[in-house]
PDB file of C-alpha atoms in Angstrom:
ATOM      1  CA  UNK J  12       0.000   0.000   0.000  1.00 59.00           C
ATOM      2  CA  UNK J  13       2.514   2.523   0.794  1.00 60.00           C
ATOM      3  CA  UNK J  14       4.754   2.067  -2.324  1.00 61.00           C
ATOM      4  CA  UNK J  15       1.578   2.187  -4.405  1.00 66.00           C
ATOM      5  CA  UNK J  16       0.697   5.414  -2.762  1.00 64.00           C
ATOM      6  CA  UNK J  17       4.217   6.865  -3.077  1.00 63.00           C
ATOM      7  CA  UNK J  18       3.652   5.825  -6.860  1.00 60.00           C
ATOM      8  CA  UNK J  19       0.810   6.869  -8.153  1.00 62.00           C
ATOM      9  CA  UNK J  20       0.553  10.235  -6.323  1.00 68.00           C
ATOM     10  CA  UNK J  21       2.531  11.846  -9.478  1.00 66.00           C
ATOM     11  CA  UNK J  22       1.320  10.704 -12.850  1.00 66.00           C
ATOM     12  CA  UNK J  23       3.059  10.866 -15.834  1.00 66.00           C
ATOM     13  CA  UNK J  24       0.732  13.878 -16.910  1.00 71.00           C
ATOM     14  CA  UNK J  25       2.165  15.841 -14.280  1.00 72.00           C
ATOM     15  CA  UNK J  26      -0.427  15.739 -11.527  1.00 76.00           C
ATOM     16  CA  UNK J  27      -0.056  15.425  -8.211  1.00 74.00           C
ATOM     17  CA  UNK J  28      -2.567  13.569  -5.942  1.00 73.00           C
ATOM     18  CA  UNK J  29      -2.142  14.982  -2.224  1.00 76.00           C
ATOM     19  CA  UNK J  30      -4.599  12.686  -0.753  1.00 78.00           C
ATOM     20  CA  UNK J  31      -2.103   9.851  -2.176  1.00 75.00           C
ATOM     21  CA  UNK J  32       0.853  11.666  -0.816  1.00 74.00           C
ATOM     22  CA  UNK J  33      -0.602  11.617   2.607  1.00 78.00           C
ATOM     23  CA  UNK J  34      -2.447   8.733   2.853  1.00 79.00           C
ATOM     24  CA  UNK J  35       0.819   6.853   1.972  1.00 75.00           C
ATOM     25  CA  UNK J  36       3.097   8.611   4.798  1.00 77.00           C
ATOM     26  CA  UNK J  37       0.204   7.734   7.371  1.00 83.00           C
ATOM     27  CA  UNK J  38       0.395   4.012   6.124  1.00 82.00           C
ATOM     28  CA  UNK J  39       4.490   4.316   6.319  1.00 82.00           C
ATOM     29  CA  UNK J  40       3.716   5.986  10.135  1.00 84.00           C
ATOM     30  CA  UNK J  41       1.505   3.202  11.089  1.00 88.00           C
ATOM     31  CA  UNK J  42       3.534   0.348   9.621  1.00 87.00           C
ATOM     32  CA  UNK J  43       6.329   2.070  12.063  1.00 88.00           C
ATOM     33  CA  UNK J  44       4.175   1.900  15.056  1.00 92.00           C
ATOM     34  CA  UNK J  45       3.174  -1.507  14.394  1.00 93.00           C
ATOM     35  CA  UNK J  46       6.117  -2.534  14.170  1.00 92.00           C
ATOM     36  CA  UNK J  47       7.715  -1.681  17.561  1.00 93.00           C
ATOM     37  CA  UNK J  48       3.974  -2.730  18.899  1.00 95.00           C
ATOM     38  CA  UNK J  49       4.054  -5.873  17.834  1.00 94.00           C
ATOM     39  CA  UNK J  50       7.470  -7.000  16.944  1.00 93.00           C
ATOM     40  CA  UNK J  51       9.896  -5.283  19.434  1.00 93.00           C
ATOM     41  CA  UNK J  52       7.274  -5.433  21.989  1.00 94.00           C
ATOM     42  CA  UNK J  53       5.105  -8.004  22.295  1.00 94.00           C
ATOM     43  CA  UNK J  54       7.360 -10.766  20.565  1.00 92.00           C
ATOM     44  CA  UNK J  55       9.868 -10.910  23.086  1.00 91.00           C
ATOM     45  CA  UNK J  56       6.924 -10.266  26.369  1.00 91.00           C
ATOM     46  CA  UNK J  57       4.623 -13.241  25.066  1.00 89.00           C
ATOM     47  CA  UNK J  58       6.407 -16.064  22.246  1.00 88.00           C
ATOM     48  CA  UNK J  59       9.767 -15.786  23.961  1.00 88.00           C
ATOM     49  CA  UNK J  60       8.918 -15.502  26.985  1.00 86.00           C
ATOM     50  CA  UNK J  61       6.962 -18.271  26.730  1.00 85.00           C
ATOM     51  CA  UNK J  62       9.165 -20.221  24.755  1.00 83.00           C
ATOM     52  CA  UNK J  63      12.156 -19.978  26.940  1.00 82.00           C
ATOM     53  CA  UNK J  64      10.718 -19.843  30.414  1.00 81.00           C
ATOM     54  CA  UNK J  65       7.923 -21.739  29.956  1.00 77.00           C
ATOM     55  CA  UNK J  66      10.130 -24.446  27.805  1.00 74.00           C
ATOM     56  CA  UNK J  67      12.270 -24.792  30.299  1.00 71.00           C
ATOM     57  CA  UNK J  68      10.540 -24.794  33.767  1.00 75.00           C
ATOM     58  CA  UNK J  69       6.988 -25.395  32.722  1.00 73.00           C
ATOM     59  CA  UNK J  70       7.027 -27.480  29.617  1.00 69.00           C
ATOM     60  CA  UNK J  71       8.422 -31.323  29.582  1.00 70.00           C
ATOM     61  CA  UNK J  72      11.634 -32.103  30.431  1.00 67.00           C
ATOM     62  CA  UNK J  73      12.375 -34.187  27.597  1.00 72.00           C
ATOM     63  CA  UNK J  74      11.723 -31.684  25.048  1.00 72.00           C
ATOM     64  CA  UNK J  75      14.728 -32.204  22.608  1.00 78.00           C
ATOM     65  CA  UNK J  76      14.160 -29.443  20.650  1.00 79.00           C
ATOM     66  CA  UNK J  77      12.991 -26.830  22.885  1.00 79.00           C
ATOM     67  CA  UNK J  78      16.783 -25.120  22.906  1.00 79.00           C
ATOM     68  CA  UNK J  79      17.223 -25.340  19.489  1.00 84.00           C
ATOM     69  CA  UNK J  80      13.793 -23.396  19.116  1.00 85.00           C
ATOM     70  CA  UNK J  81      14.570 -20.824  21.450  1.00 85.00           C
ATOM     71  CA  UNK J  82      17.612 -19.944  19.366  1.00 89.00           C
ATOM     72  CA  UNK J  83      15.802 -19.617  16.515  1.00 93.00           C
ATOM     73  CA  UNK J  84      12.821 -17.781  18.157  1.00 92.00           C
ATOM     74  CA  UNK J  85      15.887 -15.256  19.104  1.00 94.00           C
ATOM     75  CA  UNK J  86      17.560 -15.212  15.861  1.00 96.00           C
ATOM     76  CA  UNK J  87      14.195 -13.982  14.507  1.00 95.00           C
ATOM     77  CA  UNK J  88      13.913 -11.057  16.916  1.00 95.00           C
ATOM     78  CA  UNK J  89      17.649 -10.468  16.303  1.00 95.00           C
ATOM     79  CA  UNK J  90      16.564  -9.568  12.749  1.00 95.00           C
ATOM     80  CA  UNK J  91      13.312  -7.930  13.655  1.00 95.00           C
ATOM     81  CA  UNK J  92      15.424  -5.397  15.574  1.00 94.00           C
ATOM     82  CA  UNK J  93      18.239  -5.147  12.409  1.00 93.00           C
ATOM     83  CA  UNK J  94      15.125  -4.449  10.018  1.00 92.00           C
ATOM     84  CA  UNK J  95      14.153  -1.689  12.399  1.00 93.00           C
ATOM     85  CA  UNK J  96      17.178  -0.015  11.937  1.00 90.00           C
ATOM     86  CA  UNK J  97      15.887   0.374   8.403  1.00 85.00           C
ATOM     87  CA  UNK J  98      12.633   1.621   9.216  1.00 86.00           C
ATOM     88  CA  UNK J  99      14.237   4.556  11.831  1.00 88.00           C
ATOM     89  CA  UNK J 100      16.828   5.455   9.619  1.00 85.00           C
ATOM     90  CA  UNK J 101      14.376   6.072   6.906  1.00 82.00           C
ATOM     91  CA  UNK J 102      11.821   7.791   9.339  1.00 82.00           C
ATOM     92  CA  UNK J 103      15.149  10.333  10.346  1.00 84.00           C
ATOM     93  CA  UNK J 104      16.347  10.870   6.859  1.00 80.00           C
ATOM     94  CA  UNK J 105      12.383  11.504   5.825  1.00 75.00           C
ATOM     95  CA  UNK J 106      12.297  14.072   8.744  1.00 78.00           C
ATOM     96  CA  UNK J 107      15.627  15.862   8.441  1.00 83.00           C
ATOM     97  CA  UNK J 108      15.976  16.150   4.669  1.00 79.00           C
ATOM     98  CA  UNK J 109      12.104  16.668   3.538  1.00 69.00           C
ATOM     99  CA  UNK J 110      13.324  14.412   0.664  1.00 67.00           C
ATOM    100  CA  UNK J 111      10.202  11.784   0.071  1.00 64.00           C
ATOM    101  CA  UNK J 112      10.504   8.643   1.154  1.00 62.00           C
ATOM    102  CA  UNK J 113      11.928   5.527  -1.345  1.00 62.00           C
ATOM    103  CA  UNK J 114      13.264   1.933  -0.745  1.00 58.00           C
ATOM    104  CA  UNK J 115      16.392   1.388  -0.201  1.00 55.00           C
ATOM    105  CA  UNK J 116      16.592  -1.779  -0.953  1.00 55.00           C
ATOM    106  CA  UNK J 117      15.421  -0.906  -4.741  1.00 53.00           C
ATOM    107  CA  UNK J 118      18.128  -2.027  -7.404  1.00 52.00           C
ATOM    108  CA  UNK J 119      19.360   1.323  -9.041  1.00 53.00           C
ATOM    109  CA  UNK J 120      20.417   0.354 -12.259  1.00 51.00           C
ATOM    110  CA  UNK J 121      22.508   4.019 -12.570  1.00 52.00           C
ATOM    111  CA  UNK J 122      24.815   3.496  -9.635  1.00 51.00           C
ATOM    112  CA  UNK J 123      25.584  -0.532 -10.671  1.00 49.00           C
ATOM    113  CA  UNK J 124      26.146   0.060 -14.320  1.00 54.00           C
ATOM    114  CA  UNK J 125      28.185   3.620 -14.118  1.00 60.00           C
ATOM    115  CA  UNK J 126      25.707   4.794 -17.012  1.00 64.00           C
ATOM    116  CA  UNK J 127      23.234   7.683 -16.884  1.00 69.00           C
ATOM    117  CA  UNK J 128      19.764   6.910 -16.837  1.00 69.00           C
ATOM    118  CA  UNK J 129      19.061   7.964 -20.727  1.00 76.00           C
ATOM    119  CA  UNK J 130      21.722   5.510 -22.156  1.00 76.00           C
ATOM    120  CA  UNK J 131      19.688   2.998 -19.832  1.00 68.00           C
ATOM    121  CA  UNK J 132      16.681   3.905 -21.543  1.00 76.00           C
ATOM    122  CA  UNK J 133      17.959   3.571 -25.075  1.00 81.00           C
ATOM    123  CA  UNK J 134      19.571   0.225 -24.442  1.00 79.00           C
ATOM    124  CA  UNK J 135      16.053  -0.723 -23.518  1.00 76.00           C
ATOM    125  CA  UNK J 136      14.387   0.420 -26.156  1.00 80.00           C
ATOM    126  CA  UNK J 137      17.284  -1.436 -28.338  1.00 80.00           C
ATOM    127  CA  UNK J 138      16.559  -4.628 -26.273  1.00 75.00           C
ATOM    128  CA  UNK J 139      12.779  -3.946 -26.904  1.00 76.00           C
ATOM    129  CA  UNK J 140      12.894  -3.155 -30.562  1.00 74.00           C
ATOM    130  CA  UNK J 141      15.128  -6.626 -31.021  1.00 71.00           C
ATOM    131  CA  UNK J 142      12.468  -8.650 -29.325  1.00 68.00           C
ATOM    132  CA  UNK J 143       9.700  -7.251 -31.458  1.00 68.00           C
ATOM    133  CA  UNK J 144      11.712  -8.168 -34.941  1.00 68.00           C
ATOM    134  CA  UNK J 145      12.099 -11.790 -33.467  1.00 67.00           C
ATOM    135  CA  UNK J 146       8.793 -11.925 -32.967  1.00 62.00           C
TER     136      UNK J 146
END
């Protein structure tokens, strides 16, 4: 939802939909919140708490695995807490630059190849043109 927001709020026509614009940053807000609700929060107060306590001193004694799924269980909120960083560091470079927010993790074809984006676009529309004569 947010990326299609974050899309579609300028068309190609030049208009800009504001209701777009800010519904997306109040789904990018919430997602945050949720987040830190529900995986920094409540992860580690009720499924590992429960997993490693309750494992241990509650559960049966001859549970072979129960270690082995605790370190997993951990790994997992190990990562929840690395993806986080993403999340903040996106929040503080929305907040401090103005800029609009974009993924990361998006492959940018400029900065891999060394080539400016319209050479990009003609070697597509090479690519594109070849395909079509196969055809």
């Amino acid at each position: 939802m947010i990326k299609l927001a974050m899309y579609f709020k300028r068309r190609t026509d030049g208009r800009f939909y504001k209701s777009l614009y800010i519904s997306g940053n109040f789904i990018f807000v919430a997602f945050a919140m949720a987040w830190v609700i529900f995986r920094l929060y409540w992860y580690p107060c009720k499924l590992l708490y429960a997993t490693l306590y309750g494992g241990v001193y509650l559960g049966p004694q001859d549970g072979k695995f129960m270690p082995l799924l605790g370190v997993m269980l951990i790994l997992i909120y190990g990562m929840n807490v690395y993806w986080f960083n993403f999340i903040i560091r996106m929040v503080w470079r929305v907040a401090s630059t103005g800029e609009d927010p974009e993924d990361n993790r998006e492959y940018d074809t400029t900065a891999v190849s060394g080539l400016d984006q319209q050479k990009l676009d003609l070697i597509a529309a090479k690519k594109t043109k070849s395909r079509k004569k196969k055809e």
